[in-house]
Each structure stands twice: as C-alpha cells, then as structure tokens.
Short mmCIF file of N, CA and C in Angstrom, two decimals:
data_model
loop_
_atom_site.label_atom_id
_atom_site.label_comp_id
_atom_site.label_asym_id
_atom_site.label_seq_id
_atom_site.Cartn_x
_atom_site.Cartn_y
_atom_site.Cartn_z
N MET M 1 4.11 13.04 0.56
CA MET M 1 4.66 11.74 0.32
C MET M 1 4.62 11.49 -1.19
N PRO M 2 5.71 11.06 -1.74
CA PRO M 2 5.74 10.76 -3.17
C PRO M 2 4.74 9.65 -3.52
N GLU M 3 4.19 9.72 -4.72
CA GLU M 3 3.18 8.75 -5.15
C GLU M 3 3.67 7.31 -5.06
N ALA M 4 4.91 7.08 -5.45
CA ALA M 4 5.45 5.71 -5.41
C ALA M 4 5.48 5.18 -3.98
N GLU M 5 5.86 6.02 -3.05
CA GLU M 5 5.90 5.59 -1.64
C GLU M 5 4.49 5.33 -1.12
N TRP M 6 3.56 6.22 -1.48
CA TRP M 6 2.17 6.05 -1.04
C TRP M 6 1.62 4.73 -1.58
N THR M 7 1.87 4.47 -2.86
CA THR M 7 1.38 3.24 -3.49
C THR M 7 1.99 2.01 -2.81
N GLU M 8 3.26 2.09 -2.49
CA GLU M 8 3.91 0.96 -1.83
C GLU M 8 3.29 0.70 -0.45
N ARG M 9 3.00 1.76 0.27
CA ARG M 9 2.47 1.63 1.63
C ARG M 9 0.98 1.29 1.66
N PHE M 10 0.19 1.91 0.79
CA PHE M 10 -1.26 1.81 0.90
C PHE M 10 -1.96 1.22 -0.32
N GLY M 11 -1.23 0.96 -1.37
CA GLY M 11 -1.85 0.50 -2.62
C GLY M 11 -2.65 -0.78 -2.49
N LYS M 12 -2.12 -1.77 -1.78
CA LYS M 12 -2.82 -3.04 -1.64
C LYS M 12 -4.13 -2.86 -0.87
N ALA M 13 -4.08 -2.10 0.22
CA ALA M 13 -5.30 -1.85 1.00
C ALA M 13 -6.32 -1.09 0.18
N ARG M 14 -5.88 -0.12 -0.60
CA ARG M 14 -6.79 0.64 -1.46
C ARG M 14 -7.48 -0.26 -2.46
N GLN M 15 -6.71 -1.14 -3.08
CA GLN M 15 -7.28 -2.06 -4.07
C GLN M 15 -8.30 -3.00 -3.43
N GLN M 16 -8.02 -3.46 -2.22
CA GLN M 16 -8.97 -4.33 -1.52
C GLN M 16 -10.25 -3.57 -1.20
N ILE M 17 -10.13 -2.32 -0.79
CA ILE M 17 -11.32 -1.50 -0.51
C ILE M 17 -12.13 -1.32 -1.78
N LEU M 18 -11.45 -1.00 -2.88
CA LEU M 18 -12.15 -0.79 -4.15
C LEU M 18 -12.84 -2.05 -4.66
N ARG M 19 -12.20 -3.20 -4.48
CA ARG M 19 -12.74 -4.45 -5.02
C ARG M 19 -13.71 -5.16 -4.08
N LEU M 20 -13.45 -5.08 -2.77
CA LEU M 20 -14.21 -5.90 -1.83
C LEU M 20 -15.20 -5.14 -0.96
N VAL M 21 -14.88 -3.90 -0.62
CA VAL M 21 -15.72 -3.16 0.33
C VAL M 21 -16.74 -2.28 -0.38
N LEU M 22 -16.28 -1.41 -1.26
CA LEU M 22 -17.20 -0.46 -1.90
C LEU M 22 -18.35 -1.13 -2.65
N PRO M 23 -18.13 -2.26 -3.31
CA PRO M 23 -19.25 -2.90 -4.01
C PRO M 23 -20.38 -3.36 -3.08
N LYS M 24 -20.13 -3.44 -1.79
CA LYS M 24 -21.17 -3.83 -0.83
C LYS M 24 -22.18 -2.71 -0.60
N PHE M 25 -21.85 -1.49 -1.01
CA PHE M 25 -22.69 -0.33 -0.78
C PHE M 25 -23.31 0.13 -2.09
N SER M 26 -24.48 0.75 -1.97
CA SER M 26 -25.13 1.30 -3.17
C SER M 26 -24.32 2.49 -3.68
N GLU M 27 -24.51 2.81 -4.95
CA GLU M 27 -23.83 3.96 -5.53
C GLU M 27 -24.22 5.24 -4.78
N SER M 28 -25.47 5.32 -4.38
CA SER M 28 -25.96 6.48 -3.63
C SER M 28 -25.22 6.63 -2.29
N ASP M 29 -25.03 5.51 -1.58
CA ASP M 29 -24.31 5.56 -0.31
C ASP M 29 -22.86 5.99 -0.51
N VAL M 30 -22.22 5.48 -1.55
CA VAL M 30 -20.82 5.82 -1.82
C VAL M 30 -20.71 7.31 -2.16
N LEU M 31 -21.63 7.81 -2.99
CA LEU M 31 -21.59 9.23 -3.34
C LEU M 31 -21.86 10.12 -2.14
N SER M 32 -22.77 9.71 -1.26
CA SER M 32 -23.05 10.48 -0.04
C SER M 32 -21.83 10.51 0.87
N ALA M 33 -21.20 9.36 1.05
CA ALA M 33 -20.01 9.30 1.89
C ALA M 33 -18.89 10.15 1.32
N LYS M 34 -18.73 10.11 0.00
CA LYS M 34 -17.69 10.91 -0.65
C LYS M 34 -17.95 12.40 -0.44
N ALA M 35 -19.23 12.80 -0.55
CA ALA M 35 -19.58 14.21 -0.34
C ALA M 35 -19.26 14.64 1.09
N VAL M 36 -19.54 13.79 2.05
CA VAL M 36 -19.23 14.11 3.45
C VAL M 36 -17.72 14.22 3.64
N ALA M 37 -16.98 13.27 3.08
CA ALA M 37 -15.53 13.26 3.23
C ALA M 37 -14.87 14.48 2.60
N GLU M 38 -15.44 14.97 1.50
CA GLU M 38 -14.84 16.10 0.79
C GLU M 38 -15.37 17.44 1.26
N SER M 39 -16.36 17.42 2.14
CA SER M 39 -16.97 18.66 2.62
C SER M 39 -16.05 19.39 3.60
N THR M 40 -16.17 20.70 3.61
CA THR M 40 -15.43 21.49 4.60
C THR M 40 -16.32 21.84 5.78
N ASP M 41 -17.59 21.42 5.72
CA ASP M 41 -18.50 21.66 6.84
C ASP M 41 -18.07 20.81 8.03
N PRO M 42 -18.27 21.32 9.25
CA PRO M 42 -17.95 20.50 10.43
C PRO M 42 -18.86 19.26 10.49
N LEU M 43 -18.30 18.16 10.94
CA LEU M 43 -19.08 16.94 11.06
C LEU M 43 -19.86 16.95 12.36
N LEU M 44 -21.03 16.36 12.34
CA LEU M 44 -21.86 16.23 13.52
C LEU M 44 -21.31 15.09 14.36
N PHE M 45 -21.03 15.37 15.62
CA PHE M 45 -20.52 14.34 16.52
C PHE M 45 -21.67 13.83 17.38
N LEU M 46 -21.91 12.55 17.33
CA LEU M 46 -22.92 11.93 18.17
C LEU M 46 -22.21 11.02 19.17
N PRO M 47 -22.38 11.30 20.47
CA PRO M 47 -21.72 10.47 21.48
C PRO M 47 -22.17 9.02 21.38
N SER M 48 -21.26 8.11 21.64
CA SER M 48 -21.57 6.68 21.56
C SER M 48 -22.65 6.28 22.56
N THR M 49 -22.83 7.07 23.63
CA THR M 49 -23.85 6.74 24.62
C THR M 49 -25.26 6.77 24.01
N LEU M 50 -25.44 7.51 22.91
CA LEU M 50 -26.73 7.52 22.25
C LEU M 50 -27.05 6.19 21.59
N PHE M 51 -26.02 5.42 21.34
CA PHE M 51 -26.18 4.14 20.66
C PHE M 51 -25.96 2.97 21.60
N GLY M 52 -25.99 3.22 22.90
CA GLY M 52 -25.82 2.15 23.87
C GLY M 52 -24.38 1.87 24.23
N GLY M 53 -23.44 2.69 23.72
CA GLY M 53 -22.03 2.52 24.06
C GLY M 53 -21.69 3.14 25.39
N HIS M 54 -20.47 2.99 25.82
CA HIS M 54 -20.07 3.53 27.13
C HIS M 54 -19.09 4.65 26.94
#
C-alpha cells in the first residue's frame, strides 16, 4: 500500500495511539512490547479459560 494511502487510512488512529495510549505505559513496557512484536519467535498462546474466560 502506498504511504499516502496508508496515512489517509490509518494516520489519525496512529497519532491517537502515539499521543494518548503509549504514554500510559512505561518505557520498559513499550520496549518489551516492541521486541515481542518484532520477534520471529512463535508467540505463547494461553487459552482464555486460564483467566476465567469461556
């Protein structure tokens, strides 16, 4: 997808995340989440039933 199209579709949401959501987390949490997102290792799946879900 061309950058201009991506910005038109997702730019506002990205800016809101950067300004309103990320500041709620510590720098350490953000860096950890970024490392997980960029990792090629398989993610650990925990069933919701472990947390009281159905």
